[in-house]
XYZ file of C-alpha atoms in Angstrom:
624
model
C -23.447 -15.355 28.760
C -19.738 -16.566 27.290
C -19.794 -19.322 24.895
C -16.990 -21.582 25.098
C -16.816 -23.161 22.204
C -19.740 -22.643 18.859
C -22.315 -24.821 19.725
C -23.657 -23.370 22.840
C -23.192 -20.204 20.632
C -25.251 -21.864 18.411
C -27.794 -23.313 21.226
C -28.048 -19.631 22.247
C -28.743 -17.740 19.307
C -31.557 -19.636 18.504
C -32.662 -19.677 21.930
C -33.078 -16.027 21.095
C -34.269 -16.109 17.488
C -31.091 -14.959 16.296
C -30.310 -18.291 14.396
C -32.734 -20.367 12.185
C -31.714 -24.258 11.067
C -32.540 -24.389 7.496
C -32.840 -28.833 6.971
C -33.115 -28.065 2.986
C -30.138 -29.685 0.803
C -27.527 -26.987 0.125
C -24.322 -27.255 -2.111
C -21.202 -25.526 -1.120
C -19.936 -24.751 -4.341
C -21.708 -21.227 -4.962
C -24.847 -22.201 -3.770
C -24.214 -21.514 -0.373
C -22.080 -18.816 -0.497
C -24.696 -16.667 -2.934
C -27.265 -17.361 0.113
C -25.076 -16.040 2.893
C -24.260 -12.616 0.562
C -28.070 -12.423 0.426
C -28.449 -12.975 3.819
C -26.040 -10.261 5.032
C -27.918 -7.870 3.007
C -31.607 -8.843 4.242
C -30.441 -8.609 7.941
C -31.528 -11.831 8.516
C -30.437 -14.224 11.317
C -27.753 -16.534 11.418
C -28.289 -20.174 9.552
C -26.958 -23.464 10.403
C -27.450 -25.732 7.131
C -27.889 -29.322 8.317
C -27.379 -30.901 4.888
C -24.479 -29.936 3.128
C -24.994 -32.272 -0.212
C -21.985 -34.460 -0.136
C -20.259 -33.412 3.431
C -21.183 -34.586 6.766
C -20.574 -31.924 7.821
C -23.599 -28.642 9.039
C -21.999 -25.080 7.771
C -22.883 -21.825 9.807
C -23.553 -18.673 7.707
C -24.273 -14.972 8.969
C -23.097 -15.482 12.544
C -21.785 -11.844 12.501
C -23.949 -10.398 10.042
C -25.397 -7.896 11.998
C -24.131 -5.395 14.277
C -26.851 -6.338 16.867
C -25.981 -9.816 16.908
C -22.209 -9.136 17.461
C -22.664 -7.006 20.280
C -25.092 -10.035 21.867
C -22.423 -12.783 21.226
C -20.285 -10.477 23.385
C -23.090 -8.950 25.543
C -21.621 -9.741 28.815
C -17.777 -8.888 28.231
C -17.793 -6.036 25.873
C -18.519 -3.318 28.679
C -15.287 -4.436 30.451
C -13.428 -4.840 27.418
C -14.235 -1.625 26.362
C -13.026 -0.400 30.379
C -10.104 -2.018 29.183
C -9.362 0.512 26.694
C -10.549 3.373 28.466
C -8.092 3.070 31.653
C -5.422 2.831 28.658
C -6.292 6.062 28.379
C -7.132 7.366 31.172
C -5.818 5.292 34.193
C -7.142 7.501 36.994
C -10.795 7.167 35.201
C -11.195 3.930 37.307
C -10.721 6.153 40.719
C -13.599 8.565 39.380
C -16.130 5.966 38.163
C -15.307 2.822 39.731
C -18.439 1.020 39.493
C -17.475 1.643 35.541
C -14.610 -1.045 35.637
C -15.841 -3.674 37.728
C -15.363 -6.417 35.163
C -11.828 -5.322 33.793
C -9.697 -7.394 36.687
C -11.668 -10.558 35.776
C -10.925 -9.468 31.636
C -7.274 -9.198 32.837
C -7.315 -12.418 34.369
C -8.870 -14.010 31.553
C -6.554 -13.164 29.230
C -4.017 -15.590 30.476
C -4.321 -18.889 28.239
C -4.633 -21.429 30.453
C -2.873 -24.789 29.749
C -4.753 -28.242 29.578
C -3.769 -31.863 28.925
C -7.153 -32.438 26.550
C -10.185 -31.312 25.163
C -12.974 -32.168 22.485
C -10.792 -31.571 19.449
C -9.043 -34.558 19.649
C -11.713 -36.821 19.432
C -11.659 -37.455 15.628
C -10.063 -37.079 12.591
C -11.112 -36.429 9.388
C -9.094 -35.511 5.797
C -8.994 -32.490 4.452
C -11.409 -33.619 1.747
C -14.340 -34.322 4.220
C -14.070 -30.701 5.415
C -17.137 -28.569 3.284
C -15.399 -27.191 0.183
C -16.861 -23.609 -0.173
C -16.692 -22.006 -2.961
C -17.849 -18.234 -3.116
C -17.070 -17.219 -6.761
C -16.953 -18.948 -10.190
C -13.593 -18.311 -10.820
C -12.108 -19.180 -7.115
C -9.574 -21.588 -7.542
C -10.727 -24.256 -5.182
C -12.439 -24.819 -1.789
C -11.176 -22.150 0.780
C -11.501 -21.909 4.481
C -12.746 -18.245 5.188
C -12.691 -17.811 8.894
C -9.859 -19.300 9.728
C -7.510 -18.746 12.787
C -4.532 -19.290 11.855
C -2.167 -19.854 14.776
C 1.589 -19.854 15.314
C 4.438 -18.991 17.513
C 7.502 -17.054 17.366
C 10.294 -19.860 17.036
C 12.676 -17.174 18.501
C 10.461 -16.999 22.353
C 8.084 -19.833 21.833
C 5.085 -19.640 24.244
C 1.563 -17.943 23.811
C 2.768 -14.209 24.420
C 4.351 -14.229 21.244
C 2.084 -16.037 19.544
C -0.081 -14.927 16.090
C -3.525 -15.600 15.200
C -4.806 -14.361 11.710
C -7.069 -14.513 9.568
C -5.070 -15.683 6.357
C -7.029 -17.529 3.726
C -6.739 -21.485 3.440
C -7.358 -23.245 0.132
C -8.302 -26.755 0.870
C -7.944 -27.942 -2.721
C -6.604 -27.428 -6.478
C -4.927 -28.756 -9.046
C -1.511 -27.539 -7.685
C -2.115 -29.637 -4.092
C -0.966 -32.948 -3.484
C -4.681 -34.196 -2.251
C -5.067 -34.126 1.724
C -1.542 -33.191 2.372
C -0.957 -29.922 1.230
C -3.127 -26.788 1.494
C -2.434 -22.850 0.356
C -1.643 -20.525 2.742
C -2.002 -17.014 1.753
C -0.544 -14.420 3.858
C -0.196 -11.008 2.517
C 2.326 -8.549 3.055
C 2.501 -6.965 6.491
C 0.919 -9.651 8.589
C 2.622 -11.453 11.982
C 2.942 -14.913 10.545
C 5.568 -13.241 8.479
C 7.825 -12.781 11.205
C 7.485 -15.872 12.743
C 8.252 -17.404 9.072
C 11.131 -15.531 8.740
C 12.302 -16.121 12.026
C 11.909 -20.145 11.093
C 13.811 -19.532 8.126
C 16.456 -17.942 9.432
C 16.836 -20.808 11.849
C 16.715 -23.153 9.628
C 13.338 -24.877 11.205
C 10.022 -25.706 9.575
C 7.430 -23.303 10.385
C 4.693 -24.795 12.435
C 1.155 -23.707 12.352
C -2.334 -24.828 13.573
C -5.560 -23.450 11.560
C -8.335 -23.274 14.027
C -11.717 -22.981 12.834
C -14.935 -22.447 14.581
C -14.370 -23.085 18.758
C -15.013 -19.517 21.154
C -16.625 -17.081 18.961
C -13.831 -14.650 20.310
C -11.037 -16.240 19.141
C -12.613 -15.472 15.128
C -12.814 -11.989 16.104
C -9.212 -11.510 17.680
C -8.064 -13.181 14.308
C -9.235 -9.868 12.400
C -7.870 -7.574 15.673
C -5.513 -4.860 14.197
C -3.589 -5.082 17.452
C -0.072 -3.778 17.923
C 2.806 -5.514 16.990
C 3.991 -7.609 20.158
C 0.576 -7.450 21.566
C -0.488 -11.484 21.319
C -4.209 -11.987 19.729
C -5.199 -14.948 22.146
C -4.505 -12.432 25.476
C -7.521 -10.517 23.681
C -9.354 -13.132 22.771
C -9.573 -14.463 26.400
C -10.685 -10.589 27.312
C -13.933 -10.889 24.858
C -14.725 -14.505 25.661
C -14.703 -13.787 29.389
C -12.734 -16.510 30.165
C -9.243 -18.152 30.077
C -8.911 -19.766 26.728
C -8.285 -23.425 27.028
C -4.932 -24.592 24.744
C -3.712 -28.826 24.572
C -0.239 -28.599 24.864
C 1.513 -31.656 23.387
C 5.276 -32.379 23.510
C 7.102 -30.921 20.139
C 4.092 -29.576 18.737
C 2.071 -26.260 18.924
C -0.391 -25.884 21.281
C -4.146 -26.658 19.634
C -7.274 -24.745 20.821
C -8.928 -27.562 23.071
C -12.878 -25.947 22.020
C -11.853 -25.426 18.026
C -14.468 -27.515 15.894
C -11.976 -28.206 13.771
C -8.065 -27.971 13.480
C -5.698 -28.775 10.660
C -1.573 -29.139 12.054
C 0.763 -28.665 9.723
C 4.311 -27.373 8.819
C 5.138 -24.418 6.019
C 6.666 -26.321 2.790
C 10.178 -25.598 1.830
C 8.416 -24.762 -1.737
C 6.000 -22.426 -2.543
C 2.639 -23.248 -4.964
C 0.086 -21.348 -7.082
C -2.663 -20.031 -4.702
C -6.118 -18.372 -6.283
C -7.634 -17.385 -7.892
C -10.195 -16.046 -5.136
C -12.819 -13.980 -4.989
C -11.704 -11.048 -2.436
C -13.004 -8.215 -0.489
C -11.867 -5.513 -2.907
C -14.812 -6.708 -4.859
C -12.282 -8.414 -7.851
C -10.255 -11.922 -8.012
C -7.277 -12.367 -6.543
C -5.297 -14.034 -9.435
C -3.296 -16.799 -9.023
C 0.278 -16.559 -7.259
C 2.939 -18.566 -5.925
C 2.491 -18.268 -1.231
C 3.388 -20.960 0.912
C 2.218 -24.322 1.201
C 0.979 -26.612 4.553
C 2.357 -29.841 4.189
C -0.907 -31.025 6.686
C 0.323 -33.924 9.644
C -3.435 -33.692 11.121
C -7.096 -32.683 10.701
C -8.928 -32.845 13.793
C -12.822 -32.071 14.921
C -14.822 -32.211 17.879
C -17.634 -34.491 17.930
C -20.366 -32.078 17.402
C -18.314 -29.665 15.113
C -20.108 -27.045 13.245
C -18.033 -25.518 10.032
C -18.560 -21.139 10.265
C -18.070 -19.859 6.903
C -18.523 -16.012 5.591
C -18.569 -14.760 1.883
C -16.457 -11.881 0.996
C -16.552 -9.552 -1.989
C -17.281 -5.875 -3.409
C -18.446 -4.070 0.241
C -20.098 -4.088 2.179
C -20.274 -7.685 3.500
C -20.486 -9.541 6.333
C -16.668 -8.067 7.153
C -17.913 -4.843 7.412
C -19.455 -5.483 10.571
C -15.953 -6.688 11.954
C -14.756 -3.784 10.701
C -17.610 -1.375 12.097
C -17.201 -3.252 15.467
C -13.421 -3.175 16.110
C -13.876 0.710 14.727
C -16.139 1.002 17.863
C -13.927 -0.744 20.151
C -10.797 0.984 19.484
C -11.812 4.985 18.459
C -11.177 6.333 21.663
C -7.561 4.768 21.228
C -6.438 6.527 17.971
C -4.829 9.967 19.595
C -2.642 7.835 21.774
C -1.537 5.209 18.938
C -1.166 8.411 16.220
C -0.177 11.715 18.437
C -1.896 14.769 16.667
C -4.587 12.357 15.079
C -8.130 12.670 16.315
C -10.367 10.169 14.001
C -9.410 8.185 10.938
C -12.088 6.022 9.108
C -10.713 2.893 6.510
C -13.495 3.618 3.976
C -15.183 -0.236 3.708
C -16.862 0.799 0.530
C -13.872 1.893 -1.036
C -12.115 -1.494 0.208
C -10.635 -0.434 3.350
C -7.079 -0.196 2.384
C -7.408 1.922 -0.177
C -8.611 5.097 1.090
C -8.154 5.735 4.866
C -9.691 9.715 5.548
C -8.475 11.129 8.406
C -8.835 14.084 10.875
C -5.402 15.618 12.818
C -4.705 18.662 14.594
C -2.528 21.615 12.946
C -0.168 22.978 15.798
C 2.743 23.507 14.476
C 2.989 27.365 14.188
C -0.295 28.562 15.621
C 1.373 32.333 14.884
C 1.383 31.610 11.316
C -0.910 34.466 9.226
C -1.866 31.501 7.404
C -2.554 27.861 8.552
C -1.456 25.177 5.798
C -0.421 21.673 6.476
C 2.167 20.910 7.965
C 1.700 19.026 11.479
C -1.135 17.071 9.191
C 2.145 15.887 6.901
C 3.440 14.366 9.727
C 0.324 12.330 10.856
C 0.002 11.017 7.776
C 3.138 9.712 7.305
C 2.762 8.446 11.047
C -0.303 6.611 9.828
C 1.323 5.123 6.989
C 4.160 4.274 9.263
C 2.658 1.597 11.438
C -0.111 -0.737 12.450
C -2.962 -1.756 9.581
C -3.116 1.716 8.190
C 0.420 1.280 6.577
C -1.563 -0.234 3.818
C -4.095 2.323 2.776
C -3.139 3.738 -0.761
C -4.860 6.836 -0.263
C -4.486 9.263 3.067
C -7.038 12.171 2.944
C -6.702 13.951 5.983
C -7.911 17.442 7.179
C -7.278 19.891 10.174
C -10.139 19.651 13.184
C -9.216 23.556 13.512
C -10.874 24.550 10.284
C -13.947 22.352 10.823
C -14.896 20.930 14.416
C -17.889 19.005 14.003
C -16.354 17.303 10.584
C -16.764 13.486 10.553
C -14.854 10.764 8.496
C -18.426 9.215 8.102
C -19.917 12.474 6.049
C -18.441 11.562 2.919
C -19.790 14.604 0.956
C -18.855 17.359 3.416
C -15.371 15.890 3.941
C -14.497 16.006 0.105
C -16.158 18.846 -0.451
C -13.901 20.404 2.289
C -10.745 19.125 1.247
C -11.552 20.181 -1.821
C -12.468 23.792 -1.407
C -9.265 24.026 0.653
C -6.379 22.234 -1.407
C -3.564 23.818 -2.841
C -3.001 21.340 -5.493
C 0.512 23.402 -6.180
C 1.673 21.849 -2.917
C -0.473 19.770 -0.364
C 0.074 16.288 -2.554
C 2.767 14.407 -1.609
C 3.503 11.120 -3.030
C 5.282 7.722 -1.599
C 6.169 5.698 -4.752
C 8.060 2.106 -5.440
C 6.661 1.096 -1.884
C 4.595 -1.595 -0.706
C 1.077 -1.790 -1.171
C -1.847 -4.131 -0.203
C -1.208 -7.831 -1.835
C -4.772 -7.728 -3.129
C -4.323 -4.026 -4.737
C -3.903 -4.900 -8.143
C -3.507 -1.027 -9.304
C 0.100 -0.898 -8.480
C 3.259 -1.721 -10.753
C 3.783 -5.608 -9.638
C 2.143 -7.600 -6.691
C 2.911 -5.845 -3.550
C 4.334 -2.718 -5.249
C 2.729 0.827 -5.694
C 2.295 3.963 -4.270
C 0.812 5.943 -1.718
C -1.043 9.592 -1.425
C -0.786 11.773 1.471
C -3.427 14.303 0.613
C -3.376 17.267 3.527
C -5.755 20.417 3.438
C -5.341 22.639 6.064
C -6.466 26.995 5.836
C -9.234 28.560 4.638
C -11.477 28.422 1.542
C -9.322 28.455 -1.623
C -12.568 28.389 -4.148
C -16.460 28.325 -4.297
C -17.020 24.976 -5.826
C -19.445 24.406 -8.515
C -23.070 22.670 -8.575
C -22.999 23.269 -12.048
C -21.299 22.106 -15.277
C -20.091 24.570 -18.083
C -21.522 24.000 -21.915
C -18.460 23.987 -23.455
C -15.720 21.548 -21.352
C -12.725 20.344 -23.501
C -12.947 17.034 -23.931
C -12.410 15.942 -26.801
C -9.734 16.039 -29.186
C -8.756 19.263 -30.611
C -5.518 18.462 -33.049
C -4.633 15.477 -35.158
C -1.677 14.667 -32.500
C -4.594 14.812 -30.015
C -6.539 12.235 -32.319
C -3.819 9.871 -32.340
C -3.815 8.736 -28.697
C -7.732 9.044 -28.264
C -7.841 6.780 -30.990
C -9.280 4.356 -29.100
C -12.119 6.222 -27.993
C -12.974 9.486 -26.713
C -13.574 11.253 -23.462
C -17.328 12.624 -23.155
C -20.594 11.726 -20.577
C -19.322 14.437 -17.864
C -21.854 14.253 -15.067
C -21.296 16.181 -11.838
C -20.675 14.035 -9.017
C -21.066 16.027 -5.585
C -19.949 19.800 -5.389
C -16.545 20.392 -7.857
C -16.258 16.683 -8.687
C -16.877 15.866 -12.701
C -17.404 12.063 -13.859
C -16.599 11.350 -17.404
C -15.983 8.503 -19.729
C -12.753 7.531 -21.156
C -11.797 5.708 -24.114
C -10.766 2.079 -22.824
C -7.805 1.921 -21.906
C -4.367 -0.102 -23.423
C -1.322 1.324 -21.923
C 0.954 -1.005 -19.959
C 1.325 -1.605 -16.293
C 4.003 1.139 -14.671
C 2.933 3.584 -17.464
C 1.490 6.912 -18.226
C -1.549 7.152 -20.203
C -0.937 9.606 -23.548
C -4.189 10.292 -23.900
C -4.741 11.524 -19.867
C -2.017 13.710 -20.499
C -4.023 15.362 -23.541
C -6.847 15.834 -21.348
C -5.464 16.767 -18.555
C -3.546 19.507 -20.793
C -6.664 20.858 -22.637
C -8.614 21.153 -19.282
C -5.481 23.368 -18.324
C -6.825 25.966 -21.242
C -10.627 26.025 -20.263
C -11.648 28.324 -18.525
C -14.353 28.537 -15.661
C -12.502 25.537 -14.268
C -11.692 27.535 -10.900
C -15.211 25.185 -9.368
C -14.380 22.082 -10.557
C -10.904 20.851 -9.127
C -11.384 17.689 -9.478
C -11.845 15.756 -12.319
C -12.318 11.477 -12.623
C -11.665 9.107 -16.048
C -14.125 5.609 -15.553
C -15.269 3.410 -18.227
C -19.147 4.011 -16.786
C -20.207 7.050 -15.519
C -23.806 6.723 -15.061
C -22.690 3.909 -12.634
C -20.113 5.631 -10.390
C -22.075 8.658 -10.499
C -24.843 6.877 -8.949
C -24.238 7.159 -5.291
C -21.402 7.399 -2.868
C -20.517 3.601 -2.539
C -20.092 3.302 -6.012
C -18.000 6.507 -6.610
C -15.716 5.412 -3.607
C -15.343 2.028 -5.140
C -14.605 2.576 -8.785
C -12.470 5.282 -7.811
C -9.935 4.300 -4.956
C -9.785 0.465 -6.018
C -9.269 1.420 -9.778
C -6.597 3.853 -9.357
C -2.560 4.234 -8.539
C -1.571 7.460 -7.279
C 1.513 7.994 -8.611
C 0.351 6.715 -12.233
C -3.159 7.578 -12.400
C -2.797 11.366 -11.099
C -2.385 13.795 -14.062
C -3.271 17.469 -13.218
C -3.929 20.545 -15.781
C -0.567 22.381 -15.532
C 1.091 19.634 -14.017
C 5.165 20.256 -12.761
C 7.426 18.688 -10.762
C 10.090 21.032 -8.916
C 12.801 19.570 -7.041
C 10.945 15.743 -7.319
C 7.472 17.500 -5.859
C 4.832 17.425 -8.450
C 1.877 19.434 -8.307
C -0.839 20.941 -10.834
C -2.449 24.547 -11.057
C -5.671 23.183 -12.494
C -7.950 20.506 -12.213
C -6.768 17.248 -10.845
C -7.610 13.943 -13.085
C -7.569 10.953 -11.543
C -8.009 7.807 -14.368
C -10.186 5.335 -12.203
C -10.839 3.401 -15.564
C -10.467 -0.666 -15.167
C -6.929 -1.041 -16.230
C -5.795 -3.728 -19.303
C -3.642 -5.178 -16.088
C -6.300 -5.213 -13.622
C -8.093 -8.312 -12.503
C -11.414 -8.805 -13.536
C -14.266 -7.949 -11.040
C -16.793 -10.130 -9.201
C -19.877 -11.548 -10.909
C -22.594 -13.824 -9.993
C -23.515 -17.314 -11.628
C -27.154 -16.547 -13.120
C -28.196 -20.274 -12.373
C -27.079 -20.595 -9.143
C -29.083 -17.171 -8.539
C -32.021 -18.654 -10.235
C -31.784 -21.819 -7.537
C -31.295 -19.629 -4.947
C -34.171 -17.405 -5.853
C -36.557 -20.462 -5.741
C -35.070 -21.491 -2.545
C -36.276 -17.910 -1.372
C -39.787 -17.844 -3.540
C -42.688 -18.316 -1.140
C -42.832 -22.268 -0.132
C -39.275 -22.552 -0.058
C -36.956 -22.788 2.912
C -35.266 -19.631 3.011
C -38.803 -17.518 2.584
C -38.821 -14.691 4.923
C -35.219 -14.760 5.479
C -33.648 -13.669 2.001
């Protein structure tokens, strides 16, 4: 089955139970966003509200909230998709198993757009204030669009095959936008509508774009495609949907997907606007910022046009199942994108960007009396060198020749491994004043940070302790100590996992691009304690009975809380010809910074509603 446009998606799914119409009154402001997070986390199907109070139009929640019902929507063109990808590898594959590729010339062929003079999207039009005005958090800044495809061409080779479609947020609405003809566009750092923009500028032309939203349940899914620079996201978008994707071409304008439910035209401002605050994936607000503005021309929808929405926030979400499904799709590619790199896993609980572990081979001097990392340097600067994974923060990776069967997945045996073999004197190595995610707020200034290459390669360097000593050194020990604890002091040390301590730190004041005083006194009395030699790794939070509660939450507080190159302090720290290292533990201060922005929370009364909505009776029983 290939759907080509949402409603016999729609049709489909419930055909199947996968989809349940829920006729109750919802409201898109919070409401309806706090239901979809709920259902995400229930597994529960996919639900088409009919009565959106004060909007004409019916909003579709959970359509890819479960890995199951992803892999259905693409049932019949992921096998020769996924042949697609194999033959990349492997060309002469198709010669040994051919009845294994018998779908991949017709996914070829499909890729192709194919040109048309018309289609449903044209019918009507609307104004961007009769489009439902979702809003996920209390804070967000306005009504967002939040599966959008945004769509534009390179105004250097204009045509479809170098054409972008992302996923770049859209707010509809705010105090800052002239009402119905301007909307925020925010694109972070490191995405393709960048070049195109800068090509446009550089001509001197108005950028155009086209936001598509709903239409082939593919073309959502090629939005969030990490796919190679060069490689156009519509040429894989015709490959899932199993057919040629169907684009109006109109004199002087782009072209507009002829199946979209909906699709707002516009041209990029010559100004730029405050955009946020939002409620992001990270699991915090994205503040406010100045990012480019739509000046909108058009807002067009299909007759029967259904609005898809998601919710995103602290992982995992219904974006994790993207991410777990493109994971799954593209694996078996990563040796041949990163040469000497076997598996690498963007942790979604830790925010993907922030900490990407990795597994690569060490081959550089196989003669060596002792392997240490070297080759494993090189892959992950490679990794942070190109594609999506030039925005993690963090690179943890690890040599397959010490541990075979070692997974990115087993988060316990892969720290506990890197820790038992790291020489902290020289396998850290540090990227600093570079860019970093937009929505990373740990760095020094939007879009500025640093980055970690953490390498362990060898054998065993210590026996790591299940066990804390009586008598650790944490608090202060001199008056000059007592002056920069002064606003607190460091105690609650829990052991977290095998050589990893969790404490509590006084809250902390210092300014952005600075050094904490008071890490530096810890981290200098831990360097005269002894029976450290088990515990190399030490981690500053403001609650440690929360992050010490489970793996999501240690992975969260830590990597999304953190900047390497200014929250690192070590016991016996040095730097040596610009490398720094330590000889003790390493402290990482994973406390919510004074500069941070302030984390995701809930509206107790629009829980309460939802909760009745839920209560036996209601019209989301059995489903939340």
């Amino acid at each position: 089955m290939t759907y080509r446009n949402l409603s016999a998606c729609v049709a489909d799914l419930e055909r199947h139970k996968h989809l349940v119409r829920i006729d109750a009154e919802v409201d898109a402001n919070l409401e309806i966003a706090a239901i979809q997070r709920r259902a995400y986390r229930a597994g529960a199907p996919a639900m088409l509200f009919t009565r959106v109070k004060g909007c004409r139009f019916p909003m579709l929640a959970n359509l890819f909230g479960t890995m199951e019902r992803t892999k259905f929507i693409f049932r019949d063109t992921l096998r020769a998709v996924e042949g697609i990808f194999r033959l990349k590898l492997d060309p002469f594959d198709a010669f040994r198993h051919p009845l294994r590729y018998t779908g991949v010339p017709r996914a070829l062929w499909s890729m192709l757009p194919k040109s048309v003079a018309d289609g449903p999207v044209l019918r009507h039009r609307c104004a961007i204030s009769d489009l439902p005005r979702l809003i996920s958090w209390p804070m967000d800044g306005g009504g967002y669009v939040t599966l959008p495809q945004v769509y534009t061409e390179s105004p250097d080779a204009p045509g479809p095959m170098q054409s972008n479609i992302g996923m770049y947020r859209v707010q509809l609405d705010g105090p800052d936008y002239e009402k119905d003809r301007e909307v925020g566009l925010h694109y972070q750092i490191h995405r393709g509508i960048g070049y195109h923009h800068a090509q446009a500028l550089r001509r001197g032309e108005p950028l155009k774009v086209n936001i598509f939203v709903g239409g082939p349940p593919a073309m959502t899914l090629a939005a969030v495609m990490p796919l190679p620079e060069g490689l156009a996201e519509i040429l894989f978008a015709g490959a899932m949907a199993g057919f040629r994707i169907p684009m109006i071409r109109r004199p002087g304008g782009l072209p507009i997907l002829a199946e979209a439910d909906f699709c707002i035209s516009g041209t990029i401002a010559p100004y730029q606007k405050p955009e946020g605050p939002f409620g992001d994936h990270l699991g915090y607000y994205s503040l406010a910022h100045d990012f480019p503005v739509l000046r909108v021309d058009a807002v067009h929808h299909r007759p029967d046009a259904i609005w898809p929405f998601t919710t995103v926030g602290r992982p995992p979400q219904e974006d994790t199942v993207f991410g777990d499904f493109i994971h799954q799709l593209t694996a078996a590619l990563v040796p041949q994108v990163f040469a000497g790199v076997r598996e690498i896993h963007a942790v979604d609980a830790a925010g993907v960007h922030p900490l990407l572990l990795a597994i690569g081979s060490e081959r550089y001097v196989p003669y060596a009396g002792e392997r240490q990392p070297q080759e494993l340097i090189t892959c992950g600067m490679a990794l942070l060198g190109s594609t999506q994974t030039s925005l993690s923060k963090y690179v943890l990776i690890m040599a397959h020749e010490d541990a075979p069967s070692m997974s990115t997945h087993d988060f316990p045996g892969f720290f506990t491994h890197m820790l038992e073999r790291t020489d902290f004197t020289r396998d850290l190595h540090f990227v600093t004043r570079t860019t970093i995610d937009t929505l990373d707020y740990t760095g020094i200034s939007l879009n500025q940070g640093s980055k970690l290459v953490w390498a362990a390669a060898g054998p065993r360097k210590r026996e790591l302790a299940d066990t804390l000593p009586g008598d650790l050194p944490l608090d202060a020990r001199s008056d000059d100590d007592q002056a920069v604890t002064s606003g607190g002091s460091f105690g609650d040390p829990r052991l977290f996992g095998r050589g990893i301590v969790v404490l509590r730190g006084p809250k902390h004041t210092a300014k952005r691009d600075e050094h904490d005083p008071a890490m530096h006194a810890l981290a200098a009395r831990l360097a005269h304690a002894h029976g450290l030699d088990g515990l190399p790794l030490f981690v500053v939070v403001d609650d440690p009975a929360f992050t010490a509660a489970n793996w999501d939450n240690f992975l969260w507080v830590v990597f999304t809380r953190s900047d390497p190159a200014t929250d690192m302090y070590g016991a016996g720290e040095f730097t040596h010809c610009k490398h720094w290292g330590c000889t003790g533990p390493l402290v990482i201060d994973a406390r919510l910074k004074s500069f941070h922005a302030p984390a995701l929370e809930t509206d107790p009364d629009v829980e309460r509603r939802v909760d009745a909505l839920a209560a036996p009776g209601g019209p989301l029983h059995g489903y939340l």
